[in-house]
């Protein structure tokens, strides 16, 4: 059988269960696009910028667990997409980066788009693959996808030279035997050691969960209840543990958490950390200290004990570890005092957030709670780097993973809008809301044109304060003035009209019910909507305040006094 390279690649993508490719076609890969159209099994989605392509593919996986493809022309296609690829790399999101290469059957130099793409991609991918002959197209792509999903997941890049798309390949091998899954089962002696420590009646553990624990599902609830332990999560782990549960503490537990969460965590004398790395963002700039002894469980051995010393480090799949551990744990009696502390703490936090509602701007906690009430528990929220991410983390209450999609460890602006489109394509039955700052919207907001042209109904709330809010708050607090963080204003209504997207202005809390009614109506009609939201950022998030405290507290005393005096002088005298 003789097949064109495009047809072979299209077959490999479909056999991998990939439903979408995201990108912009070019002269080098038009044969692939033609083959995708002919086969009809994989939908190519045209984007306005390749940065958005990588964010969309990221959103597909985070929302559904399905692999998606970033389909790139040589050179600029890759470099434009690199920000989203790096985000996926640091956040452990598997992507197939399908890069087209220049022709290698020519001896000519200085070809169009010619750069060493694999060298560019190598630092932000799990692996790079160069397909050298047509016989290797199918197996090469399948092998790369297996690597992307395995262990600690992440993006991989496959470069297909342009001539392989142009030519027919006889005897193409379409057979593939995937490698057996690595269950990463914990060793019996590790389970015994963990159980012995946790069963000690003097031990009052804290459970700390990251996204790596997501597959453990309901077993995490059984674990917390058996240990009678408060549960904190990382940002990416938000929703891994149901946040309506009486033992849910907060997304974090150090200086970047509210006082009640810090008090509860401070009363514990051990930590069981599962599927997390103790990264800078999750820890509020390392503003927490895990109660010792620390048991850390992760599928990636490199993270164990990397930032905090461990009494026991276990390399294992989180679900396998929890499943093996549960039968060895002795159930503890219900801790009514702990439950009351957590319940009253959450009530105080909500009361403080909502007491100023009803003013001339939109209160973040009121907006986010109303959104969840109106759209339901299956709603997927995407957030962007900045204040919107931390507000969403603090005021959304999620019951399952895959409902909070945000750029965390790379913290790349421009994520929310394209990721929302990817999430909606992957989960068409779920409402999808993007929370994007007005600065981040300027980067990838034109993907609303993609939403309108391809009938992808998402709600985009542009949180308008006309500043780069997170940086402006840091500058105001630490420096006493703002520099290059105030945005030029823009007419969002005209932009929305030009892209064929429904527009609504939300100026104050009183308008929230009307805005949400229009959002529900527009999404039900299958259309995207943008809501121009006059967000009230007057109160800093717990995260922002905590990060400032954590970093300030690590400075030598002389520098603390110098920074404090400078900020105070500028505030008093301008």
Coordinates of C-alpha atoms in Angstrom, one line a residue:
X1 CA 0.0 0.0 0.0
X2 CA 1.3 3.4 -1.0
X3 CA 0.2 6.5 1.1
X4 CA 1.1 10.1 1.1
X5 CA 2.9 11.4 4.2
X6 CA -0.1 13.6 5.1
X7 CA -2.4 10.6 5.1
X8 CA -0.1 8.6 7.3
X9 CA 0.2 11.4 9.8
X10 CA -3.5 12.0 9.8
X11 CA -4.0 8.2 10.5
X12 CA -1.5 8.3 13.4
X13 CA -3.3 11.3 15.0
X14 CA -6.7 9.7 14.7
X15 CA -5.4 6.3 16.1
X16 CA -4.0 8.2 19.1
X17 CA -7.5 9.6 19.8
X18 CA -6.4 13.1 18.9
X19 CA -9.5 15.0 17.8
X20 CA -8.1 18.5 17.2
X21 CA -5.0 20.1 15.8
X22 CA -4.5 23.8 16.3
X23 CA -2.4 26.0 14.1
X24 CA -2.0 28.1 10.9
X25 CA -1.2 26.3 7.6
X26 CA 1.8 27.2 5.5
X27 CA 3.4 26.3 2.3
X28 CA 5.3 23.4 4.0
X29 CA 2.4 21.5 5.4
X30 CA -0.6 22.1 3.1
X31 CA -0.5 18.5 2.1
X32 CA -1.1 17.5 5.8
X33 CA -4.0 19.9 6.0
X34 CA -5.5 18.4 2.8
X35 CA -5.1 14.9 4.2
X36 CA -6.8 15.9 7.5
X37 CA -9.7 17.3 5.5
X38 CA -9.9 14.2 3.4
X39 CA -9.9 11.8 6.3
X40 CA -12.4 13.8 8.4
X41 CA -11.4 12.2 11.7
X42 CA -9.2 15.0 13.1
X43 CA -10.5 18.6 13.0
X44 CA -7.9 21.3 12.2
X45 CA -8.7 24.5 14.0
X46 CA -7.4 27.7 12.5
X47 CA -6.1 30.2 15.1
X48 CA -5.1 33.8 14.9
X49 CA -1.7 33.2 16.5
X50 CA 0.3 30.1 17.2
X51 CA 0.7 31.1 20.8
X52 CA -3.0 30.5 21.1
X53 CA -2.6 27.1 19.4
X54 CA -0.5 25.8 22.2
X55 CA -2.8 27.2 24.9
X56 CA -5.9 25.6 23.1
X57 CA -4.2 22.2 23.1
X58 CA -3.3 22.7 26.7
X59 CA -6.9 23.5 27.5
X60 CA -8.1 20.3 25.8
X61 CA -6.0 18.1 28.0
X62 CA -6.6 19.9 31.3
X63 CA -10.4 19.9 30.7
X64 CA -10.7 16.3 29.4
X65 CA -7.5 14.3 29.7
X66 CA -7.3 14.0 25.9
X67 CA -4.1 14.7 24.0
X68 CA -4.3 17.5 21.4
X69 CA -1.9 18.6 18.6
X70 CA -0.1 21.9 18.0
X71 CA 0.3 21.9 14.2
X72 CA 3.1 24.3 13.2
X73 CA 4.9 25.6 10.2
X74 CA 8.7 25.8 10.4
X75 CA 10.4 28.6 12.2
X76 CA 8.0 31.4 13.3
X77 CA 5.2 28.9 13.9
X78 CA 7.3 27.2 16.5
X79 CA 8.7 30.3 18.1
X80 CA 5.2 31.9 18.3
X81 CA 3.9 28.8 20.0
X82 CA 6.9 28.4 22.4
X83 CA 5.3 30.3 25.3
X84 CA 2.4 27.8 25.5
X85 CA 4.7 24.9 25.0
X86 CA 6.9 26.1 27.9
X87 CA 3.8 26.5 30.0
X88 CA 2.7 23.0 29.3
X89 CA 6.3 21.8 30.1
X90 CA 6.4 23.4 33.6
X91 CA 2.7 22.5 34.4
X92 CA 3.1 18.9 33.3
X93 CA 0.6 19.1 30.4
X94 CA 1.1 16.6 27.6
X95 CA 1.0 18.1 24.1
X96 CA 2.0 16.7 20.7
X97 CA 3.9 19.6 19.0
X98 CA 3.9 18.6 15.3
X99 CA 6.4 20.8 13.7
X100 CA 6.9 20.8 9.9
X101 CA 10.6 21.0 8.9
X102 CA 12.3 22.5 5.8
X103 CA 13.1 20.1 2.9
X104 CA 16.0 17.9 3.6
X105 CA 16.1 16.4 0.1
X106 CA 17.7 19.6 -1.2
X107 CA 21.3 20.6 -1.0
X108 CA 20.3 24.3 -1.0
X109 CA 21.1 26.5 2.0
X110 CA 19.2 29.5 3.4
X111 CA 15.7 27.9 2.9
X112 CA 12.6 29.7 4.0
X113 CA 12.0 29.4 7.8
X114 CA 15.2 27.4 8.3
X115 CA 16.3 27.2 12.0
X116 CA 17.3 24.3 14.2
X117 CA 13.8 23.7 15.6
X118 CA 14.6 20.7 17.7
X119 CA 17.3 22.6 19.5
X120 CA 14.9 25.4 20.2
X121 CA 12.2 23.0 21.5
X122 CA 14.5 20.7 23.5
X123 CA 14.6 22.7 26.8
X124 CA 10.8 22.9 27.1
X125 CA 9.8 19.4 25.9
X126 CA 10.1 15.9 27.3
X127 CA 11.6 14.7 24.0
X128 CA 12.2 15.7 20.4
X129 CA 11.9 13.4 17.4
X130 CA 13.1 13.9 13.8
X131 CA 11.3 11.7 11.3
X132 CA 13.9 10.9 8.5
X133 CA 11.9 8.6 6.3
X134 CA 8.3 7.9 5.4
X135 CA 8.4 4.4 6.9
X136 CA 8.8 6.0 10.4
X137 CA 6.0 8.5 10.2
X138 CA 3.3 6.5 11.8
X139 CA 5.4 4.8 14.6
X140 CA 7.3 8.0 15.3
X141 CA 4.2 9.9 16.1
X142 CA 2.7 7.1 18.1
X143 CA 6.0 6.7 20.1
X144 CA 6.1 10.5 20.8
X145 CA 2.5 10.5 22.1
X146 CA 3.3 7.6 24.4
X147 CA 6.2 9.6 25.9
X148 CA 4.0 12.7 26.3
X149 CA 1.5 10.8 28.4
X150 CA 3.9 8.6 30.4
X151 CA 5.2 9.3 33.9
X152 CA 5.2 13.0 34.7
X153 CA 3.4 14.1 31.5
X154 CA 4.6 16.9 29.2
X155 CA 4.9 18.2 25.6
X156 CA 6.9 16.4 23.0
X157 CA 8.0 17.6 19.5
X158 CA 8.0 15.7 16.3
X159 CA 9.6 17.4 13.2
X160 CA 8.4 16.1 9.8
X161 CA 10.5 17.4 6.9
X162 CA 8.3 18.9 4.2
X163 CA 9.2 16.4 1.5
X164 CA 7.8 13.6 3.5
X165 CA 4.4 15.2 3.1
X166 CA 4.9 15.7 -0.6
X167 CA 5.8 12.2 -1.5
X168 CA 4.0 8.8 -1.5
X169 CA 5.5 6.1 0.7
X170 CA 5.2 2.5 -0.3
X171 CA 5.0 -0.2 2.3
X172 CA 4.2 2.3 5.1
X173 CA 4.1 0.4 8.4
X174 CA 0.9 1.3 10.2
X175 CA 1.3 -1.3 13.0
X176 CA 2.0 -0.1 16.5
X177 CA 2.2 -1.8 19.8
X178 CA 2.2 0.7 22.6
X179 CA 4.5 0.2 25.5
X180 CA 2.9 -1.4 28.6
X181 CA 1.8 1.3 31.1
X182 CA 4.1 2.0 34.0
X183 CA 1.8 1.7 37.0
X184 CA 4.6 3.0 39.3
X185 CA 3.3 0.9 42.2
X186 CA 4.7 1.7 45.6
X187 CA 6.8 -0.9 47.4
X188 CA 5.3 -2.7 50.3
X189 CA 8.0 -1.5 52.7
X190 CA 7.2 2.1 51.7
X191 CA 3.5 1.6 52.5
X192 CA 4.3 0.0 55.8
X193 CA 6.6 2.9 56.8
X194 CA 4.0 5.5 55.8
X195 CA 1.2 3.7 57.6
X196 CA 3.4 3.3 60.8
X197 CA 4.0 7.0 60.9
X198 CA 0.4 8.0 60.2
X199 CA -1.1 5.5 62.6
X200 CA 1.0 6.9 65.5
X201 CA -1.6 8.5 67.8
X202 CA 0.7 11.4 68.5
X203 CA 0.7 12.4 64.8
X204 CA -1.8 14.9 63.6
X205 CA -1.2 15.1 59.8
X206 CA -1.9 17.7 57.2
X207 CA -2.7 16.3 53.7
X208 CA -1.4 18.4 50.8
X209 CA -2.6 17.4 47.3
X210 CA -1.4 18.5 43.8
X211 CA -2.8 17.7 40.4
X212 CA -0.8 14.5 40.3
X213 CA -3.3 13.1 42.9
X214 CA -6.3 13.6 40.6
X215 CA -6.6 10.0 39.5
X216 CA -7.0 8.9 43.2
X217 CA -10.5 10.4 43.1
X218 CA -12.9 9.3 45.9
X219 CA -10.0 7.5 47.7
X220 CA -8.7 11.0 48.7
X221 CA -11.8 11.6 50.6
X222 CA -11.5 8.2 52.4
X223 CA -7.9 9.1 53.2
X224 CA -8.7 12.4 54.7
X225 CA -11.6 11.0 56.7
X226 CA -9.6 8.1 58.0
X227 CA -6.8 10.4 59.1
X228 CA -9.2 13.2 60.2
X229 CA -6.7 15.5 58.5
X230 CA -7.3 18.9 57.0
X231 CA -6.7 19.0 53.2
X232 CA -4.9 21.8 51.4
X233 CA -4.2 21.7 47.6
X234 CA -1.9 23.4 45.2
X235 CA -3.3 25.8 42.6
X236 CA -3.2 23.1 39.9
X237 CA -4.7 20.7 42.3
X238 CA -7.8 22.8 42.9
X239 CA -10.8 20.5 42.8
X240 CA -8.8 17.3 43.3
X241 CA -10.4 17.2 46.7
X242 CA -14.1 18.4 46.9
X243 CA -14.0 21.9 48.3
X244 CA -17.5 21.5 49.9
X245 CA -16.0 18.8 52.2
X246 CA -15.7 19.7 55.9
X247 CA -12.0 18.9 55.9
X248 CA -11.1 21.1 52.9
X249 CA -8.8 23.8 54.2
X250 CA -7.5 26.0 51.4
X251 CA -5.5 26.1 48.2
X252 CA -2.3 26.4 50.1
X253 CA -1.6 26.7 53.8
X254 CA 1.3 29.2 54.4
X255 CA 1.6 33.0 54.3
X256 CA -0.5 33.2 51.2
X257 CA -3.5 31.6 52.9
X258 CA -6.0 33.3 55.2
X259 CA -5.3 33.4 59.0
X260 CA -7.6 30.5 59.9
X261 CA -5.8 28.2 57.4
X262 CA -2.4 29.1 58.7
X263 CA -3.6 28.4 62.3
X264 CA -5.1 25.0 61.4
X265 CA -1.9 24.0 59.5
X266 CA 0.2 25.2 62.4
X267 CA -1.5 22.8 64.7
X268 CA -0.4 19.8 62.6
X269 CA 2.8 17.9 63.2
X270 CA 3.2 15.9 60.0
X271 CA 2.5 16.3 56.3
X272 CA 1.4 13.8 53.7
X273 CA 2.1 15.5 50.3
X274 CA 0.8 13.6 47.2
X275 CA 1.3 14.6 43.6
X276 CA 2.9 18.0 44.2
X277 CA 6.3 19.7 43.9
X278 CA 6.2 22.5 46.4
X279 CA 6.8 25.0 43.5
X280 CA 7.1 28.8 44.0
X281 CA 3.6 29.8 43.0
X282 CA 1.8 27.0 45.0
X283 CA 3.8 27.8 48.1
X284 CA 3.3 31.6 47.8
X285 CA 7.0 32.2 47.0
X286 CA 8.1 29.4 49.5
X287 CA 6.1 31.1 52.2
X288 CA 5.2 27.9 54.0
X289 CA 6.9 25.2 56.0
X290 CA 5.4 21.7 55.8
X291 CA 4.8 20.3 59.3
X292 CA 7.5 17.7 59.8
X293 CA 7.9 14.8 59.3
X294 CA 7.1 15.0 55.6
X295 CA 6.0 12.1 53.5
X296 CA 6.1 13.1 49.8
X297 CA 4.7 10.9 47.1
X298 CA 5.2 11.7 43.4
X299 CA 5.6 9.8 40.1
X300 CA 8.7 11.9 39.4
X301 CA 11.5 11.0 41.7
X302 CA 13.3 14.2 41.0
X303 CA 10.8 16.3 43.0
X304 CA 11.1 14.2 46.2
X305 CA 12.8 16.3 48.9
X306 CA 13.9 18.9 46.3
X307 CA 12.5 21.9 48.2
X308 CA 11.8 20.5 51.7
X309 CA 13.4 17.6 53.5
X310 CA 11.4 14.4 53.6
X311 CA 11.2 11.6 56.2
X312 CA 9.9 9.3 53.5
X313 CA 10.0 9.9 49.7
X314 CA 7.9 7.5 47.6
X315 CA 8.1 7.3 43.8
X316 CA 4.7 6.1 42.8
X317 CA 1.5 6.9 41.0
X318 CA -0.7 8.8 43.4
X319 CA -3.8 6.6 42.9
X320 CA -1.8 3.4 43.4
X321 CA -0.2 4.8 46.6
X322 CA -3.5 5.9 48.1
X323 CA -5.2 2.6 47.2
X324 CA -2.4 0.6 48.7
X325 CA -2.2 2.8 51.9
X326 CA -5.9 2.9 52.9
X327 CA -6.2 -0.7 54.2
X328 CA -3.2 -0.1 56.5
X329 CA -4.6 3.0 58.2
X330 CA -6.6 2.8 61.4
X331 CA -9.7 5.0 61.3
X332 CA -9.6 7.9 63.7
X333 CA -12.6 9.3 65.6
X334 CA -14.3 12.3 64.1
X335 CA -12.5 15.6 65.1
X336 CA -15.4 17.9 65.7
X337 CA -13.1 20.7 66.9
X338 CA -11.1 20.6 63.6
X339 CA -14.3 20.6 61.5
X340 CA -15.6 23.6 63.5
X341 CA -12.4 25.5 63.0
X342 CA -12.5 25.0 59.3
X343 CA -16.2 25.8 59.0
X344 CA -16.0 29.0 61.0
X345 CA -12.8 30.0 59.2
X346 CA -14.5 29.8 55.8
X347 CA -17.5 31.6 57.0
X348 CA -15.4 34.5 58.3
X349 CA -13.5 34.7 55.0
X350 CA -16.7 34.8 53.0
X351 CA -18.2 37.3 55.3
X352 CA -15.2 39.6 55.0
X353 CA -15.2 39.3 51.2
X354 CA -19.0 40.0 50.8
X355 CA -19.5 42.7 53.4
X356 CA -18.5 45.4 50.9
X357 CA -20.6 44.1 48.0
X358 CA -23.0 46.5 46.5
X359 CA -20.6 49.3 45.7
X360 CA -19.8 51.0 42.4
X361 CA -17.7 48.2 41.1
X362 CA -17.9 44.4 40.8
X363 CA -16.9 42.5 44.0
X364 CA -14.8 39.5 42.9
X365 CA -16.2 37.0 45.5
X366 CA -19.8 38.0 44.6
X367 CA -19.2 37.7 40.9
X368 CA -17.5 34.2 41.1
X369 CA -20.1 32.8 43.5
X370 CA -22.9 34.1 41.3
X371 CA -21.3 32.6 38.2
X372 CA -21.1 29.2 39.9
X373 CA -24.7 29.4 41.1
X374 CA -25.9 30.4 37.7
X375 CA -23.9 28.0 35.5
X376 CA -23.6 24.9 37.8
X377 CA -20.9 22.7 39.2
X378 CA -19.7 21.4 35.8
X379 CA -18.6 24.8 34.7
X380 CA -15.0 25.0 33.6
X381 CA -13.1 28.2 34.5
X382 CA -9.9 29.3 32.8
X383 CA -7.8 32.1 34.4
X384 CA -4.9 34.1 33.2
X385 CA -1.7 35.0 34.8
X386 CA -2.3 37.8 37.4
X387 CA -4.9 38.9 39.8
X388 CA -7.7 37.0 38.1
X389 CA -6.0 33.7 38.7
X390 CA -5.6 34.3 42.4
X391 CA -9.1 35.6 42.8
X392 CA -10.5 32.6 41.1
X393 CA -8.4 30.3 43.2
X394 CA -9.6 31.9 46.4
X395 CA -13.4 32.3 45.6
X396 CA -14.3 29.4 43.3
X397 CA -15.4 26.2 45.1
X398 CA -14.9 23.2 43.0
X399 CA -15.9 19.6 43.5
X400 CA -13.8 17.8 40.8
X401 CA -10.5 18.3 38.9
X402 CA -10.5 19.7 35.4
X403 CA -12.7 22.7 36.2
X404 CA -9.9 25.2 37.0
X405 CA -7.4 25.7 34.1
X406 CA -4.7 28.3 34.8
X407 CA -1.0 29.0 33.9
X408 CA 0.8 28.3 37.1
X409 CA 4.6 27.6 37.1
X410 CA 5.4 29.4 33.8
X411 CA 2.6 32.0 34.5
X412 CA 2.3 33.0 30.9
X413 CA -0.1 35.9 30.1
X414 CA -2.6 35.3 27.3
X415 CA -3.7 31.8 28.4
X416 CA -7.3 32.2 29.5
X417 CA -9.2 32.9 26.2
X418 CA -7.6 30.3 23.9
X419 CA -7.5 27.7 26.7
X420 CA -11.3 28.3 27.2
X421 CA -11.8 27.5 23.5
X422 CA -9.8 24.3 23.8
X423 CA -11.7 23.3 26.9
X424 CA -15.1 23.9 25.2
X425 CA -14.1 21.9 22.1
X426 CA -13.1 19.0 24.4
X427 CA -16.1 19.3 26.7
X428 CA -19.0 20.7 24.6
X429 CA -21.5 19.8 27.3
X430 CA -19.9 22.0 30.0
X431 CA -20.2 25.7 30.3
X432 CA -16.8 27.4 29.9
X433 CA -15.9 30.8 31.4
X434 CA -12.6 32.7 30.9
X435 CA -11.5 35.1 33.5
X436 CA -8.9 37.4 31.8
X437 CA -7.3 40.7 32.9
X438 CA -7.5 43.6 30.5
X439 CA -3.7 43.3 29.9
X440 CA -3.7 39.6 29.1
X441 CA -6.8 40.1 26.8
X442 CA -4.6 42.3 24.6
X443 CA -2.4 39.3 23.9
X444 CA -4.8 36.7 22.7
X445 CA -8.2 38.2 22.9
X446 CA -8.5 38.1 19.1
X447 CA -9.2 34.4 19.5
X448 CA -12.8 35.5 20.2
X449 CA -12.8 35.8 16.4
X450 CA -12.0 32.1 16.3
X451 CA -14.8 31.4 18.8
X452 CA -17.3 33.4 16.7
X453 CA -16.3 31.9 13.3
X454 CA -16.3 28.3 14.6
X455 CA -19.3 28.5 16.8
X456 CA -17.5 27.9 20.1
X457 CA -19.8 29.3 22.9
X458 CA -17.6 30.6 25.7
X459 CA -18.1 33.5 28.1
X460 CA -15.1 35.8 28.5
X461 CA -15.1 38.1 31.5
X462 CA -12.6 40.8 30.9
X463 CA -11.6 42.1 34.3
X464 CA -11.1 45.8 33.6
X465 CA -9.1 48.0 36.0
X466 CA -6.8 49.5 33.3
X467 CA -3.7 48.3 35.0
X468 CA -1.5 45.2 35.1
X469 CA -3.2 44.6 38.4
X470 CA -0.9 42.1 40.1
X471 CA 2.3 44.0 39.2
X472 CA 0.7 47.3 40.0
X473 CA -0.3 46.0 43.5
X474 CA 3.2 44.7 44.1
X475 CA 4.7 48.0 43.0
X476 CA 2.3 50.1 45.1
X477 CA 3.0 48.0 48.2
X478 CA 6.7 47.5 47.9
X479 CA 7.8 50.7 46.0
X480 CA 5.1 53.2 46.8
X481 CA 4.5 54.0 43.1
X482 CA 3.6 52.3 39.8
X483 CA 5.8 52.2 36.7
X484 CA 4.8 51.0 33.2
X485 CA 1.9 49.0 34.7
X486 CA -1.0 51.4 33.8
X487 CA -2.6 50.3 30.6
X488 CA -3.9 52.5 27.8
X489 CA -7.7 52.3 27.6
X490 CA -9.4 50.5 24.7
X491 CA -12.9 50.2 23.4
X492 CA -13.8 46.6 24.1
X493 CA -17.4 47.1 22.7
X494 CA -16.0 48.0 19.3
X495 CA -13.6 45.1 19.4
X496 CA -16.4 42.7 20.2
X497 CA -18.6 44.1 17.5
X498 CA -15.8 43.8 15.0
X499 CA -15.4 40.1 15.8
X500 CA -19.1 39.3 15.8
X501 CA -19.2 38.6 19.5
X502 CA -22.0 39.6 21.9
X503 CA -20.9 42.3 24.3
X504 CA -22.2 43.4 27.7
X505 CA -21.0 46.0 30.1
X506 CA -21.0 45.0 33.8
X507 CA -20.3 48.0 35.9
X508 CA -21.4 47.2 39.5
X509 CA -22.7 44.4 41.7
X510 CA -26.3 45.4 41.1
X511 CA -25.8 44.4 37.4
X512 CA -24.6 40.9 38.1
X513 CA -28.0 39.1 37.8
X514 CA -28.8 40.8 34.4
X515 CA -25.3 40.0 33.1
X516 CA -25.5 36.3 34.1
X517 CA -29.0 36.0 32.6
X518 CA -27.6 37.3 29.2
X519 CA -24.5 35.0 29.5
X520 CA -26.8 31.9 30.0
X521 CA -29.0 32.9 27.1
X522 CA -26.1 33.6 24.8
X523 CA -24.3 30.4 25.6
X524 CA -27.5 28.4 25.2
X525 CA -27.8 29.9 21.7
X526 CA -24.3 28.6 20.9
X527 CA -22.6 32.0 20.7
X528 CA -19.6 33.5 22.5
X529 CA -20.0 36.5 24.7
X530 CA -17.6 39.0 26.2
X531 CA -18.5 40.8 29.5
X532 CA -16.6 44.1 30.2
X533 CA -16.3 43.8 34.0
X534 CA -15.4 46.8 36.2
X535 CA -13.7 44.6 38.7
X536 CA -12.9 45.9 42.2
X537 CA -9.3 45.1 43.0
X538 CA -9.2 47.4 46.1
X539 CA -8.6 44.5 48.5
X540 CA -5.4 42.5 47.7
X541 CA -5.8 38.8 47.5
X542 CA -4.5 36.6 50.4
X543 CA -2.0 35.4 47.9
X544 CA -0.6 38.8 47.0
X545 CA -0.4 39.9 50.7
X546 CA 1.3 36.7 51.6
X547 CA 3.9 36.8 48.9
X548 CA 4.8 40.3 49.9
X549 CA 5.2 39.2 53.5
X550 CA 7.2 36.1 52.6
X551 CA 9.7 37.9 50.4
X552 CA 10.0 41.0 52.7
X553 CA 10.6 38.7 55.7
X554 CA 13.5 37.0 54.0
X555 CA 15.4 40.3 53.4
X556 CA 18.3 41.3 55.7
X557 CA 17.2 43.8 58.3
X558 CA 19.0 46.7 56.7
X559 CA 17.3 46.1 53.4
X560 CA 13.9 45.8 55.1
X561 CA 14.3 49.2 56.7
X562 CA 15.5 50.7 53.4
X563 CA 12.6 49.3 51.4
X564 CA 10.0 50.3 54.0
X565 CA 11.4 53.8 54.4
X566 CA 11.4 54.3 50.6
X567 CA 7.8 53.1 50.2
X568 CA 6.6 55.2 53.2
X569 CA 8.4 58.3 52.0
X570 CA 6.8 58.0 48.5
X571 CA 3.4 57.5 49.9
X572 CA 3.6 60.5 52.2
X573 CA 5.4 62.9 49.9
X574 CA 4.6 61.6 46.4

